[in-house]
C-alpha cells in the first residue's frame, strides 16, 4: 500500500514483472503431467480436472 498526499491509499499489484515466469512454470507443469500420463501404467493424473480447477482459481 502506498499512501498518497491527499490521504487516500493506493493499492497496486505488480504482477507484470513475473507473468512470463509463471507462464513457463504452468507450461512445464502441464507438460510434465502429460508425459507422466503417457509413460505410467499406474493411475493417470486428471489433467482436465486440474485445468478446470486452475481456471476457476484464476477467476475466484
PDB file of N, CA and C in Angstrom:
ATOM      1  N   UNK A   1       0.847  -1.169   0.000  1.00  0.00           N
ATOM      2  CA  UNK A   1       0.000   0.000   0.000  1.00  0.00           C
ATOM      3  C   UNK A   1       0.891   1.230   0.000  1.00  0.00           C
ATOM      4  N   UNK A   2       0.533   2.184  -0.834  1.00  0.00           N
ATOM      5  CA  UNK A   2       1.295   3.407  -0.939  1.00  0.00           C
ATOM      6  C   UNK A   2       0.421   4.581  -0.540  1.00  0.00           C
ATOM      7  N   UNK A   3       0.786   5.304   0.536  1.00  0.00           N
ATOM      8  CA  UNK A   3      -0.013   6.479   0.890  1.00  0.00           C
ATOM      9  C   UNK A   3       0.194   7.589  -0.132  1.00  0.00           C
ATOM     10  N   UNK A   4      -0.861   8.319  -0.416  1.00  0.00           N
ATOM     11  CA  UNK A   4      -0.807   9.439  -1.351  1.00  0.00           C
ATOM     12  C   UNK A   4      -0.987  10.722  -0.555  1.00  0.00           C
ATOM     13  N   UNK A   5      -0.544  11.828  -1.097  1.00  0.00           N
ATOM     14  CA  UNK A   5      -0.507  13.099  -0.372  1.00  0.00           C
ATOM     15  C   UNK A   5      -1.864  13.524   0.177  1.00  0.00           C
ATOM     16  N   UNK A   6      -2.960  13.226  -0.494  1.00  0.00           N
ATOM     17  CA  UNK A   6      -4.265  13.692  -0.031  1.00  0.00           C
ATOM     18  C   UNK A   6      -4.906  12.745   0.982  1.00  0.00           C
ATOM     19  N   UNK A   7      -4.192  11.747   1.453  1.00  0.00           N
ATOM     20  CA  UNK A   7      -4.699  10.865   2.492  1.00  0.00           C
ATOM     21  C   UNK A   7      -5.339   9.584   1.991  1.00  0.00           C
ATOM     22  N   UNK A   8      -5.490   9.415   0.699  1.00  0.00           N
ATOM     23  CA  UNK A   8      -6.054   8.166   0.183  1.00  0.00           C
ATOM     24  C   UNK A   8      -4.951   7.117   0.072  1.00  0.00           C
ATOM     25  N   UNK A   9      -5.346   5.890   0.014  1.00  0.00           N
ATOM     26  CA  UNK A   9      -4.390   4.786  -0.079  1.00  0.00           C
ATOM     27  C   UNK A   9      -4.514   4.155  -1.455  1.00  0.00           C
ATOM     28  N   UNK A  10      -3.393   3.958  -2.100  1.00  0.00           N
ATOM     29  CA  UNK A  10      -3.340   3.349  -3.423  1.00  0.00           C
ATOM     30  C   UNK A  10      -2.799   1.928  -3.273  1.00  0.00           C
ATOM     31  N   UNK A  11      -3.565   0.929  -3.706  1.00  0.00           N
ATOM     32  CA  UNK A  11      -3.143  -0.464  -3.631  1.00  0.00           C
ATOM     33  C   UNK A  11      -2.860  -0.943  -5.048  1.00  0.00           C
ATOM     34  N   UNK A  12      -1.654  -1.465  -5.271  1.00  0.00           N
ATOM     35  CA  UNK A  12      -1.251  -1.905  -6.601  1.00  0.00           C
ATOM     36  C   UNK A  12      -0.782  -3.347  -6.555  1.00  0.00           C
ATOM     37  N   UNK A  13      -1.040  -4.047  -7.639  1.00  0.00           N
ATOM     38  CA  UNK A  13      -0.484  -5.391  -7.820  1.00  0.00           C
ATOM     39  C   UNK A  13       0.582  -5.290  -8.888  1.00  0.00           C
ATOM     40  N   UNK A  14       1.772  -5.660  -8.557  1.00  0.00           N
ATOM     41  CA  UNK A  14       2.871  -5.585  -9.520  1.00  0.00           C
ATOM     42  C   UNK A  14       3.209  -6.990 -10.009  1.00  0.00           C
ATOM     43  N   UNK A  15       2.282  -7.565 -10.759  1.00  0.00           N
ATOM     44  CA  UNK A  15       2.478  -8.935 -11.241  1.00  0.00           C
ATOM     45  C   UNK A  15       3.051  -8.977 -12.647  1.00  0.00           C
ATOM     46  N   UNK A  16       3.101  -7.852 -13.321  1.00  0.00           N
ATOM     47  CA  UNK A  16       3.596  -7.827 -14.684  1.00  0.00           C
ATOM     48  C   UNK A  16       5.044  -8.260 -14.804  1.00  0.00           C
ATOM     49  N   UNK A  17       5.786  -8.147 -13.711  1.00  0.00           N
ATOM     50  CA  UNK A  17       7.204  -8.472 -13.746  1.00  0.00           C
ATOM     51  C   UNK A  17       7.448  -9.968 -13.867  1.00  0.00           C
ATOM     52  N   UNK A  18       6.539 -10.790 -13.403  1.00  0.00           N
ATOM     53  CA  UNK A  18       6.801 -12.228 -13.410  1.00  0.00           C
ATOM     54  C   UNK A  18       5.735 -13.035 -14.139  1.00  0.00           C
ATOM     55  N   UNK A  19       4.978 -12.411 -15.033  1.00  0.00           N
ATOM     56  CA  UNK A  19       3.989 -13.156 -15.815  1.00  0.00           C
ATOM     57  C   UNK A  19       4.653 -14.209 -16.696  1.00  0.00           C
ATOM     58  N   UNK A  20       5.764 -13.862 -17.304  1.00  0.00           N
ATOM     59  CA  UNK A  20       6.465 -14.810 -18.167  1.00  0.00           C
ATOM     60  C   UNK A  20       6.958 -16.020 -17.401  1.00  0.00           C
ATOM     61  N   UNK A  21       7.502 -15.786 -16.217  1.00  0.00           N
ATOM     62  CA  UNK A  21       7.986 -16.882 -15.375  1.00  0.00           C
ATOM     63  C   UNK A  21       6.837 -17.791 -14.968  1.00  0.00           C
ATOM     64  N   UNK A  22       5.720 -17.206 -14.560  1.00  0.00           N
ATOM     65  CA  UNK A  22       4.573 -18.008 -14.135  1.00  0.00           C
ATOM     66  C   UNK A  22       4.002 -18.810 -15.308  1.00  0.00           C
ATOM     67  N   UNK A  23       3.995 -18.227 -16.493  1.00  0.00           N
ATOM     68  CA  UNK A  23       3.527 -18.959 -17.675  1.00  0.00           C
ATOM     69  C   UNK A  23       4.448 -20.141 -17.974  1.00  0.00           C
ATOM     70  N   UNK A  24       5.756 -19.936 -17.822  1.00  0.00           N
ATOM     71  CA  UNK A  24       6.706 -21.026 -18.059  1.00  0.00           C
ATOM     72  C   UNK A  24       6.503 -22.155 -17.050  1.00  0.00           C
ATOM     73  N   UNK A  25       6.282 -21.807 -15.780  1.00  0.00           N
ATOM     74  CA  UNK A  25       6.033 -22.820 -14.753  1.00  0.00           C
ATOM     75  C   UNK A  25       4.768 -23.601 -15.088  1.00  0.00           C
ATOM     76  N   UNK A  26       3.734 -22.897 -15.536  1.00  0.00           N
ATOM     77  CA  UNK A  26       2.475 -23.544 -15.891  1.00  0.00           C
ATOM     78  C   UNK A  26       2.666 -24.530 -17.046  1.00  0.00           C
ATOM     79  N   UNK A  27       3.334 -24.085 -18.098  1.00  0.00           N
ATOM     80  CA  UNK A  27       3.541 -24.939 -19.274  1.00  0.00           C
ATOM     81  C   UNK A  27       4.400 -26.150 -18.917  1.00  0.00           C
ATOM     82  N   UNK A  28       5.473 -25.925 -18.172  1.00  0.00           N
ATOM     83  CA  UNK A  28       6.345 -27.035 -17.777  1.00  0.00           C
ATOM     84  C   UNK A  28       5.579 -28.027 -16.902  1.00  0.00           C
ATOM     85  N   UNK A  29       4.754 -27.521 -16.005  1.00  0.00           N
ATOM     86  CA  UNK A  29       3.965 -28.399 -15.136  1.00  0.00           C
ATOM     87  C   UNK A  29       2.996 -29.264 -15.918  1.00  0.00           C
ATOM     88  N   UNK A  30       2.264 -28.656 -16.855  1.00  0.00           N
ATOM     89  CA  UNK A  30       1.317 -29.443 -17.645  1.00  0.00           C
ATOM     90  C   UNK A  30       2.036 -30.433 -18.557  1.00  0.00           C
ATOM     91  N   UNK A  31       3.175 -30.032 -19.119  1.00  0.00           N
ATOM     92  CA  UNK A  31       3.941 -30.975 -19.939  1.00  0.00           C
ATOM     93  C   UNK A  31       4.427 -32.157 -19.107  1.00  0.00           C
ATOM     94  N   UNK A  32       4.865 -31.891 -17.878  1.00  0.00           N
ATOM     95  CA  UNK A  32       5.313 -32.977 -17.001  1.00  0.00           C
ATOM     96  C   UNK A  32       4.168 -33.937 -16.702  1.00  0.00           C
ATOM     97  N   UNK A  33       2.974 -33.406 -16.462  1.00  0.00           N
ATOM     98  CA  UNK A  33       1.814 -34.263 -16.189  1.00  0.00           C
ATOM     99  C   UNK A  33       1.460 -35.086 -17.424  1.00  0.00           C
ATOM    100  N   UNK A  34       1.479 -34.457 -18.597  1.00  0.00           N
ATOM    101  CA  UNK A  34       1.165 -35.194 -19.825  1.00  0.00           C
ATOM    102  C   UNK A  34       2.176 -36.308 -20.087  1.00  0.00           C
ATOM    103  N   UNK A  35       3.454 -36.016 -19.897  1.00  0.00           N
ATOM    104  CA  UNK A  35       4.487 -37.039 -20.098  1.00  0.00           C
ATOM    105  C   UNK A  35       4.327 -38.162 -19.081  1.00  0.00           C
ATOM    106  N   UNK A  36       4.046 -37.797 -17.830  1.00  0.00           N
ATOM    107  CA  UNK A  36       3.814 -38.811 -16.793  1.00  0.00           C
ATOM    108  C   UNK A  36       2.647 -39.710 -17.185  1.00  0.00           C
ATOM    109  N   UNK A  37       1.562 -39.102 -17.654  1.00  0.00           N
ATOM    110  CA  UNK A  37       0.387 -39.892 -18.040  1.00  0.00           C
ATOM    111  C   UNK A  37       0.671 -40.798 -19.238  1.00  0.00           C
ATOM    112  N   UNK A  38       1.544 -40.367 -20.138  1.00  0.00           N
ATOM    113  CA  UNK A  38       1.845 -41.184 -21.316  1.00  0.00           C
ATOM    114  C   UNK A  38       2.690 -42.407 -20.966  1.00  0.00           C
ATOM    115  N   UNK A  39       3.578 -42.282 -19.979  1.00  0.00           N
ATOM    116  CA  UNK A  39       4.538 -43.347 -19.714  1.00  0.00           C
ATOM    117  C   UNK A  39       4.254 -44.161 -18.462  1.00  0.00           C
ATOM    118  N   UNK A  40       3.229 -43.851 -17.725  1.00  0.00           N
ATOM    119  CA  UNK A  40       2.961 -44.598 -16.499  1.00  0.00           C
ATOM    120  C   UNK A  40       1.883 -45.648 -16.731  1.00  0.00           C
ATOM    121  N   UNK A  41       2.008 -46.726 -16.002  1.00  0.00           N
ATOM    122  CA  UNK A  41       0.983 -47.764 -16.039  1.00  0.00           C
ATOM    123  C   UNK A  41       0.051 -47.634 -14.836  1.00  0.00           C
ATOM    124  N   UNK A  42       0.414 -46.734 -13.916  1.00  0.00           N
ATOM    125  CA  UNK A  42      -0.393 -46.527 -12.711  1.00  0.00           C
ATOM    126  C   UNK A  42      -1.587 -45.641 -13.051  1.00  0.00           C
ATOM    127  N   UNK A  43      -2.283 -45.210 -12.017  1.00  0.00           N
ATOM    128  CA  UNK A  43      -3.415 -44.298 -12.226  1.00  0.00           C
ATOM    129  C   UNK A  43      -2.943 -43.020 -12.908  1.00  0.00           C
ATOM    130  N   UNK A  44      -3.716 -42.565 -13.857  1.00  0.00           N
ATOM    131  CA  UNK A  44      -3.398 -41.337 -14.579  1.00  0.00           C
ATOM    132  C   UNK A  44      -3.803 -40.125 -13.748  1.00  0.00           C
ATOM    133  N   UNK A  45      -3.072 -39.034 -13.911  1.00  0.00           N
ATOM    134  CA  UNK A  45      -3.437 -37.787 -13.244  1.00  0.00           C
ATOM    135  C   UNK A  45      -4.544 -37.110 -14.046  1.00  0.00           C
ATOM    136  N   UNK A  46      -5.538 -36.525 -13.391  1.00  0.00           N
ATOM    137  CA  UNK A  46      -6.687 -35.925 -14.092  1.00  0.00           C
ATOM    138  C   UNK A  46      -6.349 -34.536 -14.653  1.00  0.00           C
ATOM    139  N   UNK A  47      -5.833 -34.496 -15.878  1.00  0.00           N
ATOM    140  CA  UNK A  47      -5.384 -33.243 -16.482  1.00  0.00           C
ATOM    141  C   UNK A  47      -6.544 -32.266 -16.644  1.00  0.00           C
ATOM    142  N   UNK A  48      -7.667 -32.729 -17.153  1.00  0.00           N
ATOM    143  CA  UNK A  48      -8.804 -31.834 -17.374  1.00  0.00           C
ATOM    144  C   UNK A  48      -9.303 -31.248 -16.058  1.00  0.00           C
ATOM    145  N   UNK A  49      -9.380 -32.059 -15.026  1.00  0.00           N
ATOM    146  CA  UNK A  49      -9.828 -31.567 -13.718  1.00  0.00           C
ATOM    147  C   UNK A  49      -8.850 -30.523 -13.170  1.00  0.00           C
ATOM    148  N   UNK A  50      -7.541 -30.776 -13.334  1.00  0.00           N
ATOM    149  CA  UNK A  50      -6.545 -29.807 -12.858  1.00  0.00           C
ATOM    150  C   UNK A  50      -6.650 -28.502 -13.638  1.00  0.00           C
ATOM    151  N   UNK A  51      -6.907 -28.582 -14.941  1.00  0.00           N
ATOM    152  CA  UNK A  51      -7.062 -27.387 -15.759  1.00  0.00           C
ATOM    153  C   UNK A  51      -8.282 -26.584 -15.327  1.00  0.00           C
ATOM    154  N   UNK A  52      -9.398 -27.252 -15.103  1.00  0.00           N
ATOM    155  CA  UNK A  52     -10.624 -26.567 -14.679  1.00  0.00           C
ATOM    156  C   UNK A  52     -10.422 -25.901 -13.320  1.00  0.00           C
ATOM    157  N   UNK A  53      -9.787 -26.594 -12.387  1.00  0.00           N
ATOM    158  CA  UNK A  53      -9.521 -26.007 -11.072  1.00  0.00           C
ATOM    159  C   UNK A  53      -8.624 -24.784 -11.214  1.00  0.00           C
ATOM    160  N   UNK A  54      -7.599 -24.866 -12.042  1.00  0.00           N
ATOM    161  CA  UNK A  54      -6.700 -23.731 -12.250  1.00  0.00           C
ATOM    162  C   UNK A  54      -7.414 -22.523 -12.823  1.00  0.00           C
ATOM    163  N   UNK A  55      -8.299 -22.753 -13.789  1.00  0.00           N
ATOM    164  CA  UNK A  55      -9.059 -21.647 -14.387  1.00  0.00           C
ATOM    165  C   UNK A  55     -10.004 -21.041 -13.362  1.00  0.00           C
ATOM    166  N   UNK A  56     -10.691 -21.874 -12.586  1.00  0.00           N
ATOM    167  CA  UNK A  56     -11.614 -21.356 -11.564  1.00  0.00           C
ATOM    168  C   UNK A  56     -10.880 -20.565 -10.486  1.00  0.00           C
ATOM    169  N   UNK A  57      -9.685 -20.994 -10.119  1.00  0.00           N
ATOM    170  CA  UNK A  57      -8.905 -20.260  -9.118  1.00  0.00           C
ATOM    171  C   UNK A  57      -8.525 -18.883  -9.648  1.00  0.00           C
ATOM    172  N   UNK A  58      -8.192 -18.792 -10.926  1.00  0.00           N
ATOM    173  CA  UNK A  58      -7.821 -17.502 -11.502  1.00  0.00           C
ATOM    174  C   UNK A  58      -8.972 -16.508 -11.477  1.00  0.00           C
ATOM    175  N   UNK A  59     -10.189 -16.991 -11.627  1.00  0.00           N
ATOM    176  CA  UNK A  59     -11.345 -16.093 -11.639  1.00  0.00           C
ATOM    177  C   UNK A  59     -11.998 -15.956 -10.271  1.00  0.00           C
ATOM    178  N   UNK A  60     -11.494 -16.688  -9.276  1.00  0.00           N
ATOM    179  CA  UNK A  60     -12.082 -16.670  -7.940  1.00  0.00           C
ATOM    180  C   UNK A  60     -11.684 -15.490  -7.099  1.00  0.00           C
TER     181      UNK A  60
END
